[in-house]
Coordinates of C-alpha atoms in Angstrom, one line a residue:
M1 CA 0.0 0.0 -0.1
P2 CA 1.4 3.5 -0.8
S3 CA 1.8 5.8 2.1
M4 CA -0.4 8.8 2.6
A5 CA 2.5 11.2 1.7
A6 CA 3.2 9.3 -1.4
E7 CA -0.5 9.5 -2.4
K8 CA -0.6 13.2 -1.7
S9 CA 2.6 13.9 -3.8
D10 CA 1.0 11.8 -6.7
V11 CA -2.0 14.0 -6.4
L12 CA 0.0 17.2 -6.5
L13 CA 2.2 16.0 -9.4
A14 CA -1.1 14.9 -11.3
E15 CA -2.4 18.6 -10.9
E16 CA 1.1 20.1 -12.3
I17 CA 0.8 17.6 -15.4
K18 CA -2.8 18.8 -15.7
Q19 CA -1.8 22.2 -16.1
Q20 CA 0.8 21.4 -18.7
A21 CA -1.8 19.4 -20.6
N22 CA -4.1 22.4 -20.5
E23 CA -1.4 24.5 -22.1
A24 CA -0.7 21.9 -24.7
F25 CA -4.5 22.0 -25.5
K26 CA -4.6 25.8 -25.7
A27 CA -1.7 25.5 -28.3
N28 CA -3.8 23.2 -30.4
K29 CA -1.5 20.3 -29.6
F30 CA -4.1 17.8 -28.9
S31 CA -2.1 14.5 -29.1
Q32 CA 0.4 16.0 -26.6
A33 CA -2.5 17.0 -24.3
I34 CA -4.0 13.5 -24.5
D35 CA -0.6 12.1 -23.5
L36 CA -0.4 14.5 -20.5
Y37 CA -3.8 14.0 -19.2
T38 CA -3.2 10.3 -19.5
K39 CA -0.2 10.6 -17.2
A40 CA -2.3 12.7 -14.7
I41 CA -4.9 9.9 -14.9
E42 CA -2.3 7.4 -14.0
L43 CA -1.3 9.2 -11.0
N44 CA -4.9 10.1 -9.8
G45 CA -7.6 8.2 -11.8
E46 CA -10.3 9.5 -9.4
N47 CA -10.3 13.1 -10.6
A48 CA -13.3 13.4 -13.1
V49 CA -11.9 16.6 -14.5
Y50 CA -8.9 14.9 -16.0
W51 CA -11.1 12.4 -17.8
A52 CA -13.4 15.3 -19.1
N53 CA -10.5 17.3 -20.4
R54 CA -8.9 14.2 -22.1
A55 CA -12.4 13.6 -23.6
F56 CA -12.3 17.2 -25.0
A57 CA -8.9 16.8 -26.6
H58 CA -10.0 13.4 -28.2
A59 CA -13.1 15.2 -29.7
K60 CA -10.7 17.9 -31.2
L61 CA -8.9 14.9 -33.0
E62 CA -12.3 13.6 -34.1
E63 CA -11.8 10.7 -31.9
Y64 CA -15.4 10.7 -30.7
G65 CA -15.6 7.1 -29.6
S66 CA -12.7 7.6 -27.1
A67 CA -14.2 11.0 -26.0
I68 CA -17.6 9.3 -25.1
Q69 CA -15.6 6.6 -23.1
D70 CA -13.6 9.3 -21.2
A71 CA -16.7 11.4 -20.4
S72 CA -18.7 8.3 -19.3
K73 CA -15.8 7.6 -16.9
A74 CA -16.0 11.2 -15.6
V75 CA -19.6 11.1 -14.7
E76 CA -19.1 7.6 -13.2
I77 CA -16.5 9.2 -10.8
D78 CA -18.7 12.2 -10.2
P79 CA -22.4 11.9 -11.2
K80 CA -23.0 15.6 -10.5
Y81 CA -20.1 16.8 -12.8
S82 CA -21.9 18.7 -15.5
K83 CA -18.9 19.0 -17.7
G84 CA -18.7 15.1 -18.1
Y85 CA -22.3 15.0 -19.6
Y86 CA -21.6 18.0 -21.7
R87 CA -18.6 16.5 -23.2
R88 CA -20.2 13.2 -23.8
G89 CA -23.4 14.9 -25.4
A90 CA -21.0 17.0 -27.7
A91 CA -19.2 13.8 -28.9
H92 CA -22.7 12.0 -29.5
L93 CA -23.7 15.1 -31.4
A94 CA -20.6 15.1 -33.6
M95 CA -21.4 11.4 -34.3
G96 CA -25.0 12.4 -35.3
K97 CA -26.4 10.5 -32.3
F98 CA -28.9 13.1 -31.4
K99 CA -31.2 11.3 -29.1
E100 CA -28.3 10.1 -26.9
A101 CA -26.9 13.7 -27.0
L102 CA -30.3 14.9 -25.9
K103 CA -30.2 12.8 -22.7
D104 CA -26.8 14.1 -21.7
F105 CA -27.8 17.8 -22.2
Q106 CA -31.1 17.1 -20.2
Q107 CA -28.8 15.9 -17.4
V108 CA -26.6 19.2 -17.7
K109 CA -29.8 21.2 -17.4
R110 CA -30.8 19.3 -14.2
I111 CA -27.5 19.7 -12.7
C112 CA -27.3 23.5 -13.7
P113 CA -30.8 24.6 -14.1
N114 CA -29.9 28.4 -14.2
D115 CA -27.1 28.1 -16.7
P116 CA -28.1 30.1 -19.8
D117 CA -25.6 28.2 -22.0
A118 CA -26.9 24.8 -21.0
S119 CA -30.4 26.0 -21.8
K120 CA -29.6 27.2 -25.3
K121 CA -27.8 23.9 -26.2
L122 CA -30.4 21.9 -24.7
K123 CA -33.0 23.7 -27.0
E124 CA -30.6 23.3 -30.2
C125 CA -30.5 19.5 -29.4
E126 CA -34.2 19.3 -28.9
K127 CA -34.7 21.1 -32.3
A128 CA -32.2 18.6 -34.0
V129 CA -34.0 15.6 -32.4
M130 CA -37.5 17.1 -33.6
K131 CA -36.2 17.6 -37.1
L132 CA -34.8 14.0 -37.3
K133 CA -38.1 12.6 -36.2
F134 CA -40.0 14.7 -38.9
E135 CA -37.4 13.4 -41.7
E136 CA -37.9 9.8 -40.5
A137 CA -41.7 10.3 -40.5
I138 CA -41.8 11.7 -44.1
S139 CA -38.9 9.6 -45.6
V140 CA -39.6 7.3 -48.4
P141 CA -38.4 3.6 -48.2
T142 CA -35.3 3.0 -50.3
S143 CA -36.9 0.6 -52.6
E144 CA -39.4 3.4 -53.7
Q145 CA -36.9 6.4 -54.0
R146 CA -36.4 7.9 -57.5
S147 CA -33.3 9.3 -58.8
I148 CA -33.3 13.1 -58.4
A149 CA -31.1 13.3 -61.4
E150 CA -33.8 12.0 -63.7
S151 CA -36.0 14.9 -62.8
I152 CA -33.4 17.4 -63.9
D153 CA -32.7 19.0 -67.4
F154 CA -30.1 21.5 -67.3
R155 CA -30.7 22.6 -70.8
T156 CA -34.0 24.1 -69.8
I157 CA -32.3 26.4 -67.3
D158 CA -31.7 30.0 -68.9
V159 CA -28.6 31.8 -68.3
E160 CA -29.2 35.5 -67.7
P161 CA -27.4 37.9 -70.0
Q162 CA -25.7 39.6 -67.2
Y163 CA -23.9 36.5 -66.0
A164 CA -20.3 37.0 -66.7
G165 CA -18.7 33.7 -65.2
A166 CA -17.5 30.6 -66.8
R167 CA -19.6 28.9 -69.5
I168 CA -19.8 25.5 -71.1
E169 CA -20.4 25.6 -74.7
G170 CA -22.7 22.5 -75.7
D171 CA -22.0 19.1 -74.0
V172 CA -18.1 19.2 -73.7
I173 CA -16.3 20.5 -70.5
T174 CA -13.0 21.9 -71.7
L175 CA -9.8 22.7 -69.8
D176 CA -10.4 26.5 -70.6
F177 CA -13.8 26.3 -69.0
V178 CA -12.3 24.6 -65.9
K179 CA -9.5 27.2 -65.5
K180 CA -12.1 30.0 -65.8
M181 CA -14.3 28.4 -63.3
M182 CA -11.3 28.1 -60.9
D183 CA -10.5 31.6 -61.5
D184 CA -13.9 32.7 -60.7
F185 CA -13.9 30.6 -57.6
K186 CA -10.6 32.2 -56.5
N187 CA -12.5 35.7 -56.7
Q188 CA -15.5 34.1 -54.7
K189 CA -17.8 34.2 -57.6
L190 CA -20.4 31.3 -58.0
L191 CA -20.9 29.2 -61.0
H192 CA -24.3 29.3 -62.9
K193 CA -26.6 26.7 -61.7
R194 CA -27.1 25.4 -65.2
Y195 CA -23.4 24.6 -65.5
A196 CA -23.1 23.2 -62.0
F197 CA -25.9 20.9 -62.8
Q198 CA -24.3 19.9 -66.1
I199 CA -21.2 19.1 -64.2
V200 CA -22.7 16.9 -61.4
L201 CA -25.0 15.1 -63.9
Q202 CA -22.1 14.3 -66.2
T203 CA -19.9 13.0 -63.4
R204 CA -22.9 10.9 -62.2
E205 CA -22.9 9.0 -65.7
I206 CA -19.2 8.5 -65.5
L207 CA -19.3 7.2 -61.9
M208 CA -22.2 5.0 -62.2
A209 CA -20.4 3.0 -64.9
L210 CA -17.5 2.1 -62.6
P211 CA -16.9 -0.8 -60.5
S212 CA -16.6 -0.5 -56.7
L213 CA -12.8 -1.2 -57.1
V214 CA -11.2 0.5 -59.8
D215 CA -7.9 -0.8 -61.5
I216 CA -5.4 1.9 -62.5
N217 CA -2.5 1.3 -64.9
V218 CA 0.5 3.6 -64.9
P219 CA 2.8 2.9 -67.9
D220 CA 6.6 2.7 -67.5
G221 CA 8.3 6.1 -67.4
K222 CA 4.8 7.7 -66.4
H223 CA 3.9 9.0 -63.0
F224 CA 0.5 9.1 -60.8
T225 CA -0.3 11.3 -57.8
V226 CA -2.4 10.3 -54.7
C227 CA -3.7 13.2 -52.5
G228 CA -5.7 12.7 -49.2
D229 CA -8.5 14.6 -47.6
V230 CA -9.0 18.2 -48.9
H231 CA -12.1 18.9 -46.8
G232 CA -13.3 22.0 -48.6
Q233 CA -9.9 23.9 -48.6
F234 CA -10.3 25.2 -52.1
F235 CA -7.3 27.4 -52.0
D236 CA -5.0 24.5 -50.7
L237 CA -6.4 22.5 -53.5
L238 CA -5.3 25.2 -55.9
N239 CA -1.8 25.2 -54.4
I240 CA -1.5 21.5 -55.0
F241 CA -2.3 22.1 -58.7
E242 CA 0.5 25.1 -58.6
L243 CA 3.0 22.6 -57.1
N244 CA 2.1 19.4 -59.1
G245 CA 0.3 20.6 -62.2
L246 CA -3.2 20.4 -63.3
P247 CA -4.8 17.0 -63.8
S248 CA -4.4 15.7 -67.2
E249 CA -3.9 12.3 -68.9
E250 CA 0.0 13.0 -68.6
N251 CA -0.4 14.0 -65.0
P252 CA -3.2 11.9 -63.4
Y253 CA -4.5 12.1 -59.8
L254 CA -6.4 10.1 -57.3
F255 CA -8.2 12.2 -54.8
N256 CA -8.8 9.7 -51.8
G257 CA -12.2 10.9 -50.3
D258 CA -13.3 13.6 -47.9
F259 CA -13.4 16.3 -50.6
V260 CA -16.3 18.1 -48.6
D261 CA -17.2 19.3 -45.1
R262 CA -15.4 21.3 -42.4
G263 CA -13.8 23.8 -44.9
S264 CA -16.1 26.3 -46.2
F265 CA -15.1 26.2 -49.8
S266 CA -16.5 22.7 -50.4
V267 CA -18.8 23.5 -53.2
E268 CA -15.7 25.0 -55.2
V269 CA -13.8 21.8 -54.4
I270 CA -16.2 19.3 -55.5
L271 CA -17.3 21.3 -58.7
T272 CA -13.7 21.6 -59.6
L273 CA -12.8 17.9 -59.0
F274 CA -16.0 16.7 -60.8
A275 CA -15.3 19.2 -63.8
F276 CA -11.8 17.7 -64.3
K277 CA -13.4 14.1 -64.2
C278 CA -15.8 15.3 -66.9
M279 CA -12.9 16.8 -69.0
S280 CA -10.9 13.7 -68.9
P281 CA -12.0 10.6 -66.9
S282 CA -8.6 9.2 -66.7
A283 CA -6.9 12.4 -65.5
I284 CA -8.6 12.3 -62.1
H285 CA -9.9 9.3 -60.0
L286 CA -12.1 9.9 -57.0
S287 CA -12.7 7.6 -53.9
R288 CA -15.5 7.9 -51.5
G289 CA -14.7 9.0 -48.1
N290 CA -16.7 8.9 -44.8
H291 CA -17.7 12.4 -45.5
E292 CA -19.2 11.8 -48.8
S293 CA -22.5 10.8 -47.0
K294 CA -25.9 12.5 -45.9
S295 CA -25.3 12.2 -42.2
M296 CA -21.8 13.8 -42.3
N297 CA -23.0 16.6 -44.8
K298 CA -25.9 17.3 -42.7
I299 CA -23.7 18.0 -39.5
Y300 CA -20.3 19.3 -40.9
G301 CA -21.3 22.1 -43.4
F302 CA -21.7 20.6 -46.9
E303 CA -25.5 20.6 -47.0
G304 CA -25.6 24.0 -45.7
E305 CA -23.2 25.5 -48.0
V306 CA -24.9 23.8 -51.0
R307 CA -28.2 25.3 -49.9
S308 CA -26.6 28.7 -49.7
K309 CA -24.5 28.7 -52.8
L310 CA -26.6 26.4 -55.2
S311 CA -30.2 25.1 -54.0
D312 CA -32.1 22.4 -52.1
K313 CA -32.2 20.3 -55.2
F314 CA -28.2 20.1 -55.3
V315 CA -28.3 18.7 -51.8
E316 CA -30.3 15.6 -53.1
L317 CA -28.3 15.4 -56.2
F318 CA -24.9 15.3 -54.4
A319 CA -26.1 12.8 -51.9
E320 CA -27.1 10.7 -55.1
V321 CA -23.9 11.1 -56.8
F322 CA -21.7 10.5 -53.8
C323 CA -23.3 7.0 -53.6
Y324 CA -21.7 6.3 -57.1
L325 CA -18.1 7.1 -55.9
P326 CA -16.0 3.9 -56.0
L327 CA -14.6 2.5 -52.8
A328 CA -11.1 1.7 -53.6
H329 CA -8.4 1.7 -56.3
V330 CA -5.5 -0.6 -57.0
I331 CA -2.6 1.0 -59.0
N332 CA -0.4 -1.3 -61.1
E333 CA -1.8 -4.4 -59.3
K334 CA 0.5 -3.6 -56.3
I335 CA -0.7 -0.4 -54.6
F336 CA -4.1 -0.6 -52.7
V337 CA -5.6 2.9 -52.1
V338 CA -8.6 3.4 -49.8
H339 CA -9.9 6.2 -47.7
G340 CA -10.0 4.6 -44.2
G341 CA -8.6 1.1 -43.9
L342 CA -8.8 -2.6 -43.5
F343 CA -11.2 -5.0 -42.1
S344 CA -12.4 -6.8 -39.1
T345 CA -11.7 -10.1 -40.4
D346 CA -8.7 -11.8 -42.2
G347 CA -9.2 -13.2 -45.7
V348 CA -10.8 -10.3 -47.5
K349 CA -9.9 -10.6 -51.1
L350 CA -10.0 -7.8 -53.8
S351 CA -12.9 -9.7 -55.4
D352 CA -14.9 -9.1 -52.2
I353 CA -14.5 -5.4 -52.7
R354 CA -15.3 -5.5 -56.3
A355 CA -18.6 -7.2 -55.4
I356 CA -19.7 -4.6 -52.7
D357 CA -23.1 -3.1 -53.6
R358 CA -21.9 0.6 -53.0
F359 CA -25.0 2.5 -54.3
C360 CA -26.1 3.4 -50.8
E361 CA -25.6 5.4 -47.7
P362 CA -22.8 3.9 -45.8
P363 CA -23.8 1.2 -43.4
E364 CA -22.7 1.2 -39.8
E365 CA -20.9 -2.3 -40.0
G366 CA -19.4 -4.5 -42.7
L367 CA -16.8 -4.0 -45.4
M368 CA -18.1 -0.8 -46.9
C369 CA -18.1 0.9 -43.4
E370 CA -14.6 -0.4 -42.6
I371 CA -13.2 0.9 -45.9
L372 CA -14.4 4.3 -45.1
W373 CA -13.8 4.5 -41.2
S374 CA -11.1 2.3 -40.0
D375 CA -7.7 3.4 -38.8
P376 CA -4.3 1.8 -38.4
Q377 CA -2.9 1.2 -34.9
P378 CA 0.7 0.5 -33.7
N379 CA 0.0 -2.6 -31.7
P380 CA -0.6 -5.9 -33.6
G381 CA -4.1 -7.3 -33.9
R382 CA -7.3 -5.5 -33.9
G383 CA -9.0 -3.0 -31.6
P384 CA -11.9 -0.7 -31.0
S385 CA -12.0 2.5 -33.1
K386 CA -11.1 5.8 -31.3
R387 CA -13.9 7.3 -33.6
G388 CA -16.7 5.0 -32.4
V389 CA -17.2 3.6 -36.0
G390 CA -15.1 1.0 -37.9
L391 CA -12.0 -0.4 -36.0
S392 CA -8.2 -0.1 -35.4
F393 CA -5.9 -2.6 -37.1
G394 CA -2.3 -3.5 -36.6
G395 CA 0.7 -4.1 -38.9
D396 CA 0.2 -7.8 -38.9
V397 CA -3.4 -7.3 -40.2
T398 CA -2.0 -5.0 -43.0
K399 CA 0.7 -7.6 -44.0
R400 CA -1.7 -10.5 -44.2
F401 CA -4.1 -8.4 -46.4
L402 CA -1.2 -7.5 -48.8
K403 CA 0.1 -10.9 -48.9
D404 CA -3.4 -12.5 -49.4
N405 CA -3.9 -10.2 -52.4
N406 CA -0.3 -10.1 -53.9
L407 CA 0.0 -6.5 -53.1
D408 CA 2.9 -4.4 -51.9
L409 CA 1.5 -1.4 -50.1
V410 CA -1.8 0.3 -48.5
V411 CA -2.3 4.0 -48.9
R412 CA -5.1 5.6 -46.9
S413 CA -6.1 9.0 -45.8
H414 CA -8.7 9.9 -43.2
E415 CA -6.5 11.1 -40.3
V416 CA -4.8 14.5 -39.8
K417 CA -1.0 14.1 -39.4
D418 CA 1.5 16.8 -38.5
E419 CA 3.6 16.3 -41.3
G420 CA 0.8 15.7 -43.8
Y421 CA 1.6 12.0 -43.9
E422 CA 2.8 9.1 -41.7
V423 CA 4.6 5.8 -42.7
A424 CA 3.7 3.0 -40.5
H425 CA 3.5 -0.8 -40.3
D426 CA 7.0 -1.4 -41.4
G427 CA 6.5 0.8 -44.4
K428 CA 3.7 -1.2 -45.6
L429 CA 1.1 1.5 -45.1
I430 CA 1.1 5.3 -45.7
T431 CA -1.4 7.8 -44.4
V432 CA -1.6 10.9 -46.5
F433 CA -3.6 14.0 -45.7
S434 CA -3.9 17.0 -47.9
A435 CA -5.7 19.7 -46.0
P436 CA -2.8 21.7 -44.3
N437 CA -3.6 23.7 -41.1
Y438 CA -6.8 21.6 -40.9
C439 CA -9.8 23.8 -39.9
D440 CA -7.5 26.8 -39.6
Q441 CA -6.2 25.4 -36.3
M442 CA -4.2 22.3 -36.4
G443 CA -1.0 23.7 -37.8
N444 CA -0.4 20.5 -39.8
K445 CA 1.3 20.3 -43.2
G446 CA -0.5 18.9 -46.2
A447 CA 1.1 16.1 -48.4
F448 CA 0.7 14.1 -51.6
I449 CA 2.4 11.0 -53.0
R450 CA 4.0 10.6 -56.4
F451 CA 4.5 7.3 -57.8
E452 CA 6.7 6.6 -60.9
A453 CA 6.5 3.5 -63.0
P454 CA 7.8 0.9 -63.2
T455 CA 9.4 1.2 -59.6
M456 CA 6.3 2.8 -57.9
E457 CA 8.4 4.0 -55.1
P458 CA 6.5 6.5 -53.2
K459 CA 7.8 10.1 -53.2
I460 CA 6.2 12.2 -50.6
V461 CA 5.9 15.9 -51.1
T462 CA 4.8 18.2 -48.2
F463 CA 3.3 21.7 -48.4
S464 CA 2.1 24.3 -46.0
A465 CA -1.4 26.2 -45.8
V466 CA -1.9 29.1 -48.1
P467 CA -4.0 32.2 -47.2
H468 CA -7.8 32.1 -48.0
P469 CA -10.8 34.6 -47.8
D470 CA -11.8 35.6 -44.3
V471 CA -14.5 32.7 -44.2
K472 CA -14.2 30.6 -41.2
P473 CA -14.2 26.7 -41.3
M474 CA -17.6 25.2 -40.4
A475 CA -19.3 28.5 -41.4
Y476 CA -22.2 26.5 -42.9
A477 CA -22.3 23.8 -40.3
S478 CA -25.3 23.0 -38.1
N479 CA -26.0 25.6 -35.4
F480 CA -25.8 23.1 -32.6
L481 CA -22.3 21.7 -33.8
R482 CA -20.8 25.3 -34.3
M483 CA -21.5 25.8 -30.7
F484 CA -19.1 23.0 -29.6
N485 CA -16.2 23.9 -31.9

């Protein structure tokens, strides 16, 4: 048994470490803050504040599953600690679990009946739950849903004489048009709805014809670039093209999901990527990310941005077209590229991925869910996901998957990394993330990977964020979520 003096010194030391953790948190060094809160918890695990603070740091890294676990521990230690319920409620909200969030905010209100902030957040949460119930009540069963695309004829939409922006002549989307459109976007001008509809509808036709797993061939002497999450950071996307050239058949790209949400120029990003796809389908390949989904777009800003810059009809159209995005790519039969990661069972073959019926909203379990949500872990084996969806997988899982499918490397995205990339699992897995200074606060670099045939050795290029107009990230996100950011 430790002496009382030793216990007292542990408590004092834990408090000192907590202060260091708080400083790291204020400096947006969230991983460092988590490590320090963990040390404080190891010294004094009965302090609810440490658990709630660590929950907040996990939430900042979008590790909502871990945030919920820590906040639950805080309220278990002190059932009257309102911040524990508050942190758990915020994490539930971020995952779209409005009903669970509502229970937590009701508890906060019971503990702090006179707190105006608690009342405001409870009201927002109640509104979100009511809206959800209403949407569920009026929703049409999947089997009866009709394609919104079939009800749109962009040719019948007139372009006003005073419109001075980029124009598509006829059916063909040219490089000149794409350049003019990007230039307009740079100057914060919007594209006419007629041309926006044309781009999205033509992209839909191209994507529908693709398999769930797309094979890409890079001939000897040629190169290929893989980019990670862009998350609505249009000006950083332009910077990638400055550094590495515009997409073309001679300079092809794969953008590996999470084109939209969080950043407030998601409409500009998605229309640019889709326009290049229409201009030359082999110049640019697009993978689905976990943010190419209705539930994420509702919470993290894309839906609100589309309503503001385009129209309600576009919200439905994008949701439909996102369901046609392929789930994975294999480059030169050796490199497996996927947004999230690998699987909860061994023995998954490329043929199993090809066979996925992807034309739907992402399910909460199974191969498609794991492709979009999973993350690597340093330890062998498999573990629960920090995000609360998908799983964590170790280097042994990666190596078995590669061996089973005669592959050399897994490239994935999905996680912000300080240097814009991370090499893991003995060099067999690379994470690439292309949104520098993510959400204007993480201070990270962005990166992309260039492969040259025939060796296909990865060459990683990193870059820093560039200035953008004074529009904050999450500017179009749901009211209730903006309250917690």
